[in-house]
PDB file of C-alpha atoms and ligand atoms in Angstrom:
ATOM      1  CA  MET A 211      10.061  14.945 -19.265  1.00 51.00           C
ATOM      2  CA  ARG A 212       9.565  16.675 -22.642  1.00 52.00           C
ATOM      3  CA  LEU A 213       5.809  16.687 -22.133  1.00 54.00           C
ATOM      4  CA  ILE A 214       6.210  18.332 -18.750  1.00 54.00           C
ATOM      5  CA  ARG A 215       8.499  20.932 -20.289  1.00 53.00           C
ATOM      6  CA  GLN A 216       5.895  21.708 -22.957  1.00 55.00           C
ATOM      7  CA  LYS A 217       3.261  22.054 -20.257  1.00 58.00           C
ATOM      8  CA  ILE A 218       5.453  24.402 -18.263  1.00 55.00           C
ATOM      9  CA  ASN A 219       5.758  26.592 -21.318  1.00 54.00           C
ATOM     10  CA  LEU A 220       1.984  26.675 -21.664  1.00 56.00           C
ATOM     11  CA  PHE A 221       1.238  28.352 -18.391  1.00 66.00           C
ATOM     12  CA  LEU A 222       4.434  28.839 -16.481  1.00 74.00           C
ATOM     13  CA  ASP A 223       7.561  30.915 -16.913  1.00 77.00           C
ATOM     14  CA  ASN A 224      10.970  29.860 -15.622  1.00 81.00           C
ATOM     15  CA  LYS A 225      10.887  32.412 -12.852  1.00 83.00           C
ATOM     16  CA  THR A 226       7.686  30.988 -11.362  1.00 85.00           C
ATOM     17  CA  GLU A 227       9.011  27.445 -11.658  1.00 88.00           C
ATOM     18  CA  LYS A 228      12.164  28.445  -9.803  1.00 90.00           C
ATOM     19  CA  SER A 229      10.170  30.228  -7.124  1.00 91.00           C
ATOM     20  CA  ILE A 230       8.118  27.039  -6.536  1.00 94.00           C
ATOM     21  CA  ILE A 231      11.315  25.006  -6.218  1.00 94.00           C
ATOM     22  CA  ASN A 232      12.710  27.510  -3.721  1.00 93.00           C
ATOM     23  CA  ARG A 233       9.444  27.587  -1.771  1.00 92.00           C
ATOM     24  CA  LEU A 234       9.361  23.804  -1.436  1.00 94.00           C
ATOM     25  CA  ARG A 235      13.060  23.686  -0.601  1.00 93.00           C
ATOM     26  CA  SER A 236      12.740  26.321   2.113  1.00 89.00           C
ATOM     27  CA  GLU A 237       9.994  24.194   3.708  1.00 84.00           C
ATOM     28  CA  GLY A 238      12.348  21.229   3.824  1.00 83.00           C
ATOM     29  CA  ALA A 239      11.517  19.312   0.626  1.00 84.00           C
ATOM     30  CA  VAL A 240      14.666  17.333  -0.175  1.00 87.00           C
ATOM     31  CA  PHE A 241      13.612  16.610  -3.765  1.00 91.00           C
ATOM     32  CA  ALA A 242      12.161  20.058  -4.478  1.00 94.00           C
ATOM     33  CA  GLU A 243      12.958  20.016  -8.218  1.00 94.00           C
ATOM     34  CA  GLU A 244      11.442  16.576  -8.809  1.00 94.00           C
ATOM     35  CA  GLU A 245       8.386  17.477  -6.731  1.00 94.00           C
ATOM     36  CA  THR A 246       7.924  20.699  -8.695  1.00 94.00           C
ATOM     37  CA  LEU A 247       7.980  18.806 -11.988  1.00 92.00           C
ATOM     38  CA  LEU A 248       5.463  16.278 -10.652  1.00 93.00           C
ATOM     39  CA  LEU A 249       3.116  18.991  -9.422  1.00 94.00           C
ATOM     40  CA  ILE A 250       3.373  20.789 -12.773  1.00 91.00           C
ATOM     41  CA  SER A 251       2.676  17.582 -14.653  1.00 90.00           C
ATOM     42  CA  GLU A 252      -0.574  17.023 -12.715  1.00 92.00           C
ATOM     43  CA  ALA A 253      -1.912  20.583 -12.514  1.00 91.00           C
ATOM     44  CA  ARG A 254      -4.411  21.643 -15.171  1.00 88.00           C
ATOM     45  CA  SER A 255      -3.998  25.364 -14.570  1.00 88.00           C
ATOM     46  CA  ILE A 256      -1.721  27.788 -12.784  1.00 89.00           C
ATOM     47  CA  GLU A 257      -4.385  28.222 -10.053  1.00 91.00           C
ATOM     48  CA  GLU A 258      -4.532  24.504  -9.444  1.00 93.00           C
ATOM     49  CA  LEU A 259      -0.739  24.323  -9.403  1.00 93.00           C
ATOM     50  CA  MET A 260      -0.480  27.084  -6.793  1.00 93.00           C
ATOM     51  CA  ASN A 261      -3.126  25.345  -4.678  1.00 95.00           C
ATOM     52  CA  MET A 262      -1.133  22.143  -4.804  1.00 96.00           C
ATOM     53  CA  VAL A 263       2.059  23.958  -3.839  1.00 95.00           C
ATOM     54  CA  GLU A 264       0.307  25.525  -0.845  1.00 94.00           C
ATOM     55  CA  LYS A 265      -0.980  22.144   0.320  1.00 94.00           C
ATOM     56  CA  ARG A 266       2.468  20.606  -0.019  1.00 95.00           C
ATOM     57  CA  VAL A 267       4.109  23.490   1.818  1.00 93.00           C
ATOM     58  CA  SER A 268       1.603  23.079   4.667  1.00 91.00           C
ATOM     59  CA  GLY A 269       2.956  19.550   5.167  1.00 90.00           C
ATOM     60  CA  PHE A 270       0.492  17.426   3.186  1.00 93.00           C
ATOM     61  CA  PRO A 271       2.191  14.251   1.897  1.00 95.00           C
ATOM     62  CA  LEU A 272       3.083  14.641  -1.790  1.00 95.00           C
ATOM     63  CA  GLU A 273       1.044  11.543  -2.708  1.00 97.00           C
ATOM     64  CA  TYR A 274      -2.164  13.068  -1.308  1.00 97.00           C
ATOM     65  CA  VAL A 275      -1.498  16.336  -3.129  1.00 97.00           C
ATOM     66  CA  LEU A 276      -0.953  14.504  -6.419  1.00 97.00           C
ATOM     67  CA  GLY A 277      -3.757  12.010  -5.789  1.00 97.00           C
ATOM     68  CA  PHE A 278      -1.614   9.034  -6.689  1.00 97.00           C
ATOM     69  CA  THR A 279       1.565   7.143  -5.910  1.00 98.00           C
ATOM     70  CA  ASN A 280       3.754   4.833  -7.918  1.00 97.00           C
ATOM     71  CA  PHE A 281       3.778   1.223  -6.742  1.00 98.00           C
ATOM     72  CA  CYS A 282       5.347  -1.633  -8.704  1.00 98.00           C
ATOM     73  CA  GLY A 283       5.315   0.637 -11.752  1.00 98.00           C
ATOM     74  CA  LEU A 284       1.560   1.254 -11.431  1.00 98.00           C
ATOM     75  CA  ARG A 285      -0.213   4.526 -10.847  1.00 97.00           C
ATOM     76  CA  ILE A 286      -2.211   3.852  -7.671  1.00 98.00           C
ATOM     77  CA  GLU A 287      -4.834   6.431  -6.743  1.00 98.00           C
ATOM     78  CA  VAL A 288      -4.719   7.574  -3.134  1.00 98.00           C
ATOM     79  CA  GLU A 289      -6.753  10.132  -1.253  1.00 96.00           C
ATOM     80  CA  ARG A 290      -6.236  11.671   2.148  1.00 95.00           C
ATOM     81  CA  GLY A 291      -6.897   9.128   4.883  1.00 96.00           C
ATOM     82  CA  VAL A 292      -5.719   6.032   3.037  1.00 98.00           C
ATOM     83  CA  PHE A 293      -2.397   4.354   3.818  1.00 98.00           C
ATOM     84  CA  ILE A 294       0.217   5.309   1.194  1.00 98.00           C
ATOM     85  CA  PRO A 295       1.753   2.084  -0.186  1.00 98.00           C
ATOM     86  CA  ARG A 296       5.430   1.801   0.759  1.00 98.00           C
ATOM     87  CA  PRO A 297       8.302   0.706  -1.532  1.00 98.00           C
ATOM     88  CA  ARG A 298       9.151  -2.129   0.918  1.00 98.00           C
ATOM     89  CA  THR A 299       5.769  -3.751   0.196  1.00 98.00           C
ATOM     90  CA  GLU A 300       6.902  -4.373  -3.389  1.00 98.00           C
ATOM     91  CA  PHE A 301       8.829  -7.328  -1.910  1.00 98.00           C
ATOM     92  CA  LEU A 302       5.557  -8.848  -0.674  1.00 98.00           C
ATOM     93  CA  VAL A 303       4.205  -8.512  -4.221  1.00 98.00           C
ATOM     94  CA  GLN A 304       7.335 -10.132  -5.702  1.00 98.00           C
ATOM     95  CA  GLN A 305       6.989 -13.100  -3.347  1.00 98.00           C
ATOM     96  CA  ALA A 306       3.272 -13.472  -4.048  1.00 98.00           C
ATOM     97  CA  LYS A 307       3.832 -13.357  -7.808  1.00 98.00           C
ATOM     98  CA  VAL A 308       6.259 -16.293  -7.605  1.00 98.00           C
ATOM     99  CA  LEU A 309       3.491 -18.436  -6.066  1.00 98.00           C
ATOM    100  CA  THR A 310       0.466 -17.199  -8.063  1.00 98.00           C
ATOM    101  CA  ARG A 311      -0.805 -18.906 -11.225  1.00 98.00           C
ATOM    102  CA  PRO A 312      -3.364 -17.667 -13.788  1.00 97.00           C
ATOM    103  CA  TYR A 313      -6.972 -18.350 -12.646  1.00 97.00           C
ATOM    104  CA  ASP A 314      -5.904 -18.472  -8.971  1.00 98.00           C
ATOM    105  CA  ILE A 315      -8.175 -16.944  -6.353  1.00 98.00           C
ATOM    106  CA  VAL A 316      -6.206 -14.229  -4.558  1.00 98.00           C
ATOM    107  CA  LEU A 317      -7.326 -12.547  -1.353  1.00 98.00           C
ATOM    108  CA  ASP A 318      -5.746  -9.213  -0.351  1.00 98.00           C
ATOM    109  CA  LEU A 319      -6.596  -8.638   3.326  1.00 98.00           C
ATOM    110  CA  CYS A 320      -6.243  -5.133   4.784  1.00 98.00           C
ATOM    111  CA  CYS A 321      -5.939  -3.933   1.188  1.00 98.00           C
ATOM    112  CA  GLY A 322      -5.831  -0.150   1.805  1.00 98.00           C
ATOM    113  CA  SER A 323      -5.679   1.470  -1.651  1.00 98.00           C
ATOM    114  CA  GLY A 324      -5.689  -2.009  -3.217  1.00 98.00           C
ATOM    115  CA  ALA A 325      -2.094  -1.611  -4.410  1.00 98.00           C
ATOM    116  CA  VAL A 326      -0.853  -5.118  -3.546  1.00 98.00           C
ATOM    117  CA  GLY A 327      -3.702  -6.929  -5.291  1.00 98.00           C
ATOM    118  CA  ALA A 328      -3.563  -4.557  -8.262  1.00 98.00           C
ATOM    119  CA  ALA A 329       0.160  -5.238  -8.736  1.00 98.00           C
ATOM    120  CA  ILE A 330      -0.319  -9.021  -8.616  1.00 98.00           C
ATOM    121  CA  ALA A 331      -3.313  -8.906 -10.974  1.00 98.00           C
ATOM    122  CA  THR A 332      -1.458  -6.747 -13.470  1.00 96.00           C
ATOM    123  CA  ASP A 333       1.348  -9.278 -13.832  1.00 96.00           C
ATOM    124  CA  ILE A 334      -0.461 -12.597 -13.380  1.00 97.00           C
ATOM    125  CA  LYS A 335      -3.355 -12.515 -15.803  1.00 91.00           C
ATOM    126  CA  LYS A 336      -6.843 -13.847 -15.109  1.00 95.00           C
ATOM    127  CA  ILE A 337      -6.574 -14.158 -11.342  1.00 97.00           C
ATOM    128  CA  LEU A 338      -9.780 -13.706  -9.355  1.00 98.00           C
ATOM    129  CA  LEU A 339      -8.985 -10.934  -6.920  1.00 98.00           C
ATOM    130  CA  HIS A 340     -10.904 -10.253  -3.686  1.00 98.00           C
ATOM    131  CA  SER A 341      -9.763  -7.325  -1.520  1.00 98.00           C
ATOM    132  CA  VAL A 342     -10.977  -6.409   1.968  1.00 98.00           C
ATOM    133  CA  ASP A 343     -10.570  -3.356   4.164  1.00 98.00           C
ATOM    134  CA  ILE A 344     -12.467  -2.090   7.200  1.00 98.00           C
ATOM    135  CA  ASP A 345     -12.038   1.594   6.407  1.00 98.00           C
ATOM    136  CA  PRO A 346     -14.488   3.274   3.994  1.00 98.00           C
ATOM    137  CA  VAL A 347     -11.836   5.625   2.568  1.00 98.00           C
ATOM    138  CA  ALA A 348      -9.603   2.646   1.763  1.00 98.00           C
ATOM    139  CA  VAL A 349     -12.512   0.768   0.210  1.00 98.00           C
ATOM    140  CA  ARG A 350     -13.301   3.786  -1.988  1.00 98.00           C
ATOM    141  CA  CYS A 351      -9.669   4.000  -3.197  1.00 98.00           C
ATOM    142  CA  ALA A 352      -9.376   0.236  -3.693  1.00 98.00           C
ATOM    143  CA  SER A 353     -12.566   0.283  -5.755  1.00 98.00           C
ATOM    144  CA  ARG A 354     -11.009   2.856  -8.070  1.00 97.00           C
ATOM    145  CA  ASN A 355      -7.764   0.890  -8.348  1.00 98.00           C
ATOM    146  CA  ILE A 356      -8.971  -2.680  -8.716  1.00 97.00           C
ATOM    147  CA  THR A 357     -12.510  -2.841 -10.075  1.00 92.00           C
ATOM    148  CA  LYS A 358     -11.155  -1.690 -13.458  1.00 92.00           C
ATOM    149  CA  ILE A 359      -9.036  -4.864 -13.507  1.00 93.00           C
ATOM    150  CA  GLY A 360     -11.921  -7.104 -12.468  1.00 95.00           C
ATOM    151  CA  GLY A 361     -11.297  -7.252  -8.689  1.00 97.00           C
ATOM    152  CA  HIS A 362     -13.992  -7.293  -5.981  1.00 98.00           C
ATOM    153  CA  VAL A 363     -13.736  -5.019  -2.951  1.00 98.00           C
ATOM    154  CA  TYR A 364     -15.473  -5.671   0.383  1.00 98.00           C
ATOM    155  CA  GLN A 365     -15.746  -3.425   3.433  1.00 98.00           C
ATOM    156  CA  GLY A 366     -15.438  -5.249   6.743  1.00 98.00           C
ATOM    157  CA  ASP A 367     -13.337  -7.045   9.304  1.00 98.00           C
ATOM    158  CA  LEU A 368     -10.784  -9.437   7.751  1.00 98.00           C
ATOM    159  CA  TYR A 369     -12.497 -12.673   6.601  1.00 98.00           C
ATOM    160  CA  ASP A 370     -15.944 -11.790   8.036  1.00 98.00           C
ATOM    161  CA  VAL A 371     -17.309 -10.195   4.865  1.00 98.00           C
ATOM    162  CA  LEU A 372     -16.178 -12.813   2.373  1.00 98.00           C
ATOM    163  CA  PRO A 373     -18.670 -15.022   0.546  1.00 97.00           C
ATOM    164  CA  HIS A 374     -18.823 -18.518   2.077  1.00 97.00           C
ATOM    165  CA  SER A 375     -18.291 -19.942  -1.391  1.00 97.00           C
ATOM    166  CA  LEU A 376     -14.624 -18.930  -1.071  1.00 98.00           C
ATOM    167  CA  ARG A 377     -14.017 -21.280   1.891  1.00 98.00           C
ATOM    168  CA  CYS A 378     -11.162 -23.703   1.135  1.00 98.00           C
ATOM    169  CA  GLN A 379     -10.936 -22.200  -2.384  1.00 98.00           C
ATOM    170  CA  VAL A 380      -8.349 -19.425  -1.986  1.00 98.00           C
ATOM    171  CA  ASN A 381      -4.908 -20.054  -3.492  1.00 98.00           C
ATOM    172  CA  ILE A 382      -3.110 -16.983  -2.166  1.00 98.00           C
ATOM    173  CA  ILE A 383      -3.836 -14.800   0.857  1.00 99.00           C
ATOM    174  CA  VAL A 384      -1.625 -11.733   0.897  1.00 98.00           C
ATOM    175  CA  ALA A 385      -1.559  -9.075   3.598  1.00 98.00           C
ATOM    176  CA  ASN A 386       0.232  -5.962   4.624  1.00 98.00           C
ATOM    177  CA  ALA A 387      -1.842  -5.409   7.765  1.00 98.00           C
ATOM    178  CA  PRO A 388      -1.099  -2.939  10.581  1.00 98.00           C
ATOM    179  CA  TYR A 389       1.916  -4.223  12.534  1.00 98.00           C
ATOM    180  CA  VAL A 390       3.209  -1.259  14.536  1.00 98.00           C
ATOM    181  CA  PRO A 391       2.993  -1.916  18.308  1.00 98.00           C
ATOM    182  CA  THR A 392       0.513   0.531  19.869  1.00 98.00           C
ATOM    183  CA  ASP A 393       3.182   2.319  21.929  1.00 98.00           C
ATOM    184  CA  SER A 394       5.389   2.829  18.870  1.00 97.00           C
ATOM    185  CA  VAL A 395       2.763   4.580  16.722  1.00 97.00           C
ATOM    186  CA  LYS A 396       3.758   7.910  18.288  1.00 96.00           C
ATOM    187  CA  LEU A 397       7.349   7.320  17.112  1.00 96.00           C
ATOM    188  CA  LEU A 398       6.454   7.013  13.422  1.00 96.00           C
ATOM    189  CA  PRO A 399       7.527   9.747  10.960  1.00 93.00           C
ATOM    190  CA  ARG A 400       5.403  12.896  11.119  1.00 91.00           C
ATOM    191  CA  GLU A 401       3.595  12.342   7.791  1.00 91.00           C
ATOM    192  CA  ALA A 402       2.373   8.893   8.901  1.00 95.00           C
ATOM    193  CA  ARG A 403       1.360  10.052  12.383  1.00 95.00           C
ATOM    194  CA  LEU A 404      -0.498  13.136  11.224  1.00 95.00           C
ATOM    195  CA  TYR A 405      -2.050  12.048   7.967  1.00 96.00           C
ATOM    196  CA  GLU A 406      -2.528   8.283   7.972  1.00 97.00           C
ATOM    197  CA  PRO A 407      -5.314   6.836  10.128  1.00 96.00           C
ATOM    198  CA  LYS A 408      -4.407   4.914  13.290  1.00 97.00           C
ATOM    199  CA  VAL A 409      -6.502   1.996  12.048  1.00 98.00           C
ATOM    200  CA  ALA A 410      -3.934   1.565   9.260  1.00 98.00           C
ATOM    201  CA  LEU A 411      -0.937   1.482  11.588  1.00 98.00           C
ATOM    202  CA  ASP A 412      -1.766   0.127  15.038  1.00 98.00           C
ATOM    203  CA  GLY A 413      -1.243  -3.620  15.286  1.00 98.00           C
ATOM    204  CA  GLY A 414      -2.049  -3.914  19.008  1.00 98.00           C
ATOM    205  CA  LYS A 415       0.192  -4.266  22.064  1.00 98.00           C
ATOM    206  CA  ASP A 416       2.999  -6.226  20.365  1.00 98.00           C
ATOM    207  CA  GLY A 417       1.947  -5.263  16.805  1.00 98.00           C
ATOM    208  CA  LEU A 418       0.967  -8.819  15.967  1.00 98.00           C
ATOM    209  CA  ASP A 419      -2.793  -8.919  16.645  1.00 98.00           C
ATOM    210  CA  PHE A 420      -3.620  -9.014  12.920  1.00 98.00           C
ATOM    211  CA  HIS A 421      -0.984 -11.633  12.178  1.00 98.00           C
ATOM    212  CA  ARG A 422      -2.553 -13.914  14.813  1.00 98.00           C
ATOM    213  CA  MET A 423      -6.108 -13.355  13.535  1.00 98.00           C
ATOM    214  CA  MET A 424      -5.185 -13.829   9.879  1.00 98.00           C
ATOM    215  CA  ALA A 425      -2.996 -16.917  10.399  1.00 98.00           C
ATOM    216  CA  GLU A 426      -5.455 -18.641  12.737  1.00 98.00           C
ATOM    217  CA  LYS A 427      -8.284 -18.501  10.183  1.00 98.00           C
ATOM    218  CA  ALA A 428      -6.211 -18.868   6.997  1.00 98.00           C
ATOM    219  CA  PRO A 429      -6.554 -22.711   6.882  1.00 98.00           C
ATOM    220  CA  HIS A 430     -10.370 -22.318   6.682  1.00 98.00           C
ATOM    221  CA  TRP A 431     -10.033 -20.277   3.480  1.00 98.00           C
ATOM    222  CA  LEU A 432      -6.977 -21.748   1.722  1.00 98.00           C
ATOM    223  CA  VAL A 433      -7.016 -24.711  -0.655  1.00 98.00           C
ATOM    224  CA  SER A 434      -4.563 -27.470   0.244  1.00 98.00           C
ATOM    225  CA  GLY A 435      -1.184 -26.215  -0.940  1.00 98.00           C
ATOM    226  CA  GLY A 436      -2.421 -22.599  -0.814  1.00 98.00           C
ATOM    227  CA  HIS A 437      -0.242 -19.870   0.663  1.00 98.00           C
ATOM    228  CA  LEU A 438      -0.533 -17.077   3.234  1.00 98.00           C
ATOM    229  CA  LEU A 439       2.012 -14.255   2.830  1.00 99.00           C
ATOM    230  CA  ILE A 440       2.284 -11.492   5.416  1.00 98.00           C
ATOM    231  CA  GLU A 441       4.649  -8.523   5.570  1.00 98.00           C
ATOM    232  CA  THR A 442       6.246  -8.067   8.979  1.00 98.00           C
ATOM    233  CA  SER A 443       9.301  -6.273  10.349  1.00 98.00           C
ATOM    234  CA  GLU A 444      12.755  -7.782  10.785  1.00 98.00           C
ATOM    235  CA  MET A 445      12.349  -7.489  14.563  1.00 97.00           C
ATOM    236  CA  GLN A 446       8.913  -9.128  14.637  1.00 98.00           C
ATOM    237  CA  GLY A 447       9.775 -11.757  12.009  1.00 98.00           C
ATOM    238  CA  THR A 448      10.483 -14.628  14.421  1.00 98.00           C
ATOM    239  CA  LYS A 449       7.240 -14.001  16.291  1.00 98.00           C
ATOM    240  CA  THR A 450       5.175 -13.862  13.094  1.00 98.00           C
ATOM    241  CA  PHE A 451       6.929 -17.090  12.055  1.00 98.00           C
ATOM    242  CA  GLU A 452       5.864 -18.782  15.338  1.00 98.00           C
ATOM    243  CA  ILE A 453       2.275 -17.571  14.856  1.00 98.00           C
ATOM    244  CA  PHE A 454       2.211 -19.269  11.425  1.00 98.00           C
ATOM    245  CA  ILE A 455       3.656 -22.516  12.854  1.00 98.00           C
ATOM    246  CA  ASN A 456       1.029 -22.496  15.635  1.00 98.00           C
ATOM    247  CA  SER A 457      -1.661 -22.240  12.942  1.00 98.00           C
ATOM    248  CA  GLY A 458      -0.383 -25.452  11.367  1.00 98.00           C
ATOM    249  CA  LEU A 459       1.219 -23.835   8.314  1.00 98.00           C
ATOM    250  CA  ILE A 460       4.497 -25.001   6.740  1.00 98.00           C
ATOM    251  CA  THR A 461       6.425 -21.804   7.222  1.00 98.00           C
ATOM    252  CA  GLN A 462       9.410 -19.913   5.836  1.00 98.00           C
ATOM    253  CA  ILE A 463      10.701 -16.398   6.256  1.00 98.00           C
ATOM    254  CA  VAL A 464      12.217 -14.352   3.426  1.00 98.00           C
ATOM    255  CA  ARG A 465      14.016 -11.028   3.530  1.00 98.00           C
ATOM    256  CA  ASP A 466      15.257  -8.274   1.210  1.00 98.00           C
ATOM    257  CA  GLU A 467      17.957  -6.166   2.856  1.00 98.00           C
ATOM    258  CA  GLU A 468      17.861  -3.407   0.265  1.00 98.00           C
ATOM    259  CA  LEU A 469      14.141  -2.754   0.775  1.00 98.00           C
ATOM    260  CA  ASP A 470      14.365  -3.631   4.494  1.00 98.00           C
ATOM    261  CA  ALA A 471      11.465  -5.960   3.851  1.00 98.00           C
ATOM    262  CA  THR A 472      10.509  -9.177   5.641  1.00 98.00           C
ATOM    263  CA  VAL A 473       7.758 -11.558   4.559  1.00 98.00           C
ATOM    264  CA  VAL A 474       6.553 -14.718   6.273  1.00 98.00           C
ATOM    265  CA  ILE A 475       5.101 -17.351   3.951  1.00 98.00           C
ATOM    266  CA  GLY A 476       2.935 -20.211   5.170  1.00 98.00           C
ATOM    267  CA  THR A 477       1.606 -23.128   3.157  1.00 98.00           C
ATOM    268  CA  LYS A 478      -1.430 -25.233   4.042  1.00 98.00           C
ATOM    269  CA  SER A 479      -0.412 -28.880   3.866  1.00 94.00           C
ATOM    270  CA  GLY A 480      -2.421 -31.238   1.680  1.00 78.00           C
TER     271      GLY A 480
HETATM  272  C1  SAM B  36      -0.652  -0.880   6.781  1.00 51.44           C
HETATM  273  S1  SAM B  36      -2.130  -0.524   5.912  1.00 51.44           S
HETATM  274  C2  SAM B  36      -1.742  -1.398   4.417  1.00 51.44           C
HETATM  275  C3  SAM B  36      -2.613  -1.144   3.262  1.00 51.44           C
HETATM  276  C4  SAM B  36      -2.186  -1.905   1.990  1.00 51.44           C
HETATM  277  N1  SAM B  36      -2.171  -3.323   2.218  1.00 51.44           N
HETATM  278  C5  SAM B  36      -0.830  -1.428   1.524  1.00 51.44           C
HETATM  279  O1  SAM B  36       0.167  -2.128   1.694  1.00 51.44           O
HETATM  280  O2  SAM B  36      -0.763  -0.334   0.961  1.00 51.44           O
HETATM  281  C6  SAM B  36      -3.272  -1.563   6.740  1.00 51.44           C
HETATM  282  C7  SAM B  36      -4.727  -1.511   6.279  1.00 51.44           C
HETATM  283  O3  SAM B  36      -5.475  -2.406   7.122  1.00 51.44           O
HETATM  284  C8  SAM B  36      -6.789  -1.905   7.259  1.00 51.44           C
HETATM  285  N2  SAM B  36      -7.436  -2.556   8.418  1.00 51.44           N
HETATM  286  C9  SAM B  36      -7.258  -2.297   9.742  1.00 51.44           C
HETATM  287  N3  SAM B  36      -8.019  -3.108  10.484  1.00 51.44           N
HETATM  288  C10 SAM B  36      -8.686  -3.925   9.621  1.00 51.44           C
HETATM  289  C11 SAM B  36      -9.616  -5.007   9.789  1.00 51.44           C
HETATM  290  N4  SAM B  36     -10.007  -5.401  11.001  1.00 51.44           N
HETATM  291  N5  SAM B  36     -10.105  -5.623   8.682  1.00 51.44           N
HETATM  292  C12 SAM B  36      -9.719  -5.214   7.436  1.00 51.44           C
HETATM  293  N6  SAM B  36      -8.838  -4.201   7.224  1.00 51.44           N
HETATM  294  C13 SAM B  36      -8.326  -3.575   8.296  1.00 51.44           C
HETATM  295  C14 SAM B  36      -6.581  -0.404   7.401  1.00 51.44           C
HETATM  296  O4  SAM B  36      -7.751   0.310   7.127  1.00 51.44           O
HETATM  297  C15 SAM B  36      -5.437  -0.181   6.385  1.00 51.44           C
HETATM  298  O5  SAM B  36      -5.967   0.188   5.124  1.00 51.44           O
END
């Protein structure tokens, strides 16, 4: 906070700071003061700051304006068009970390910005991380977030792009894939609907298309005793659970009420 204050003094007087807060507040920003401090901390000049304020006022998600979000205590770079990692997904990371050991091979399917894999790799040292996404914007962001920690990023459809050498070698498959039913996409909050791509949200008619595809093929990629962890919703949890059972996985469902997070965990039997 002191650093930000010093920066404010460099190119900003109190009056301008207050006017930014008021501007953001009048456009509906609930945390206008915090947002103002964040924007100030990232701007390198008054011109850049005013540009950022204008973008935010026009409705751009704060994370896109800043160019990053905070996830599991990490600064994850995001650019417009990539899914912004949600706090609830930190529960998926927590669950994956319990099951991951150093030197494990970890596969992050539908990786988006790469946040989930990055968070696991930061805590569990020396894992071999492979992350996949179909969308070029996501692949670009993931490359920035995980290649610096030794991860590999692939662009393509789920398992299709993975090297064959990984078959039956993966210890952990983790996924926060699209799981919103097609008809419900239009009911999502405005920022998601307008700024995040449909490919990141739409999980098909019942929202579970990706869960079926990932669970069905998981046994071909997991080692015996390896785990598949997928984020789902409380409402869809039982169905995701059944999908895992039908794929022959030993299955459990875990939930965190505070984060409103549900994760289904399947284990390939030996
Ligand atoms: C809900 S977002 C989650 C991103 C990231 N896992 C996270 O939690 O921040 C789902 C991601 O799945 C990707 N995706 C959609 N269809 C895909 C496919 N067939 N193969 C790989 N990735 C896909 C989207 O591009 C998007 O980045």
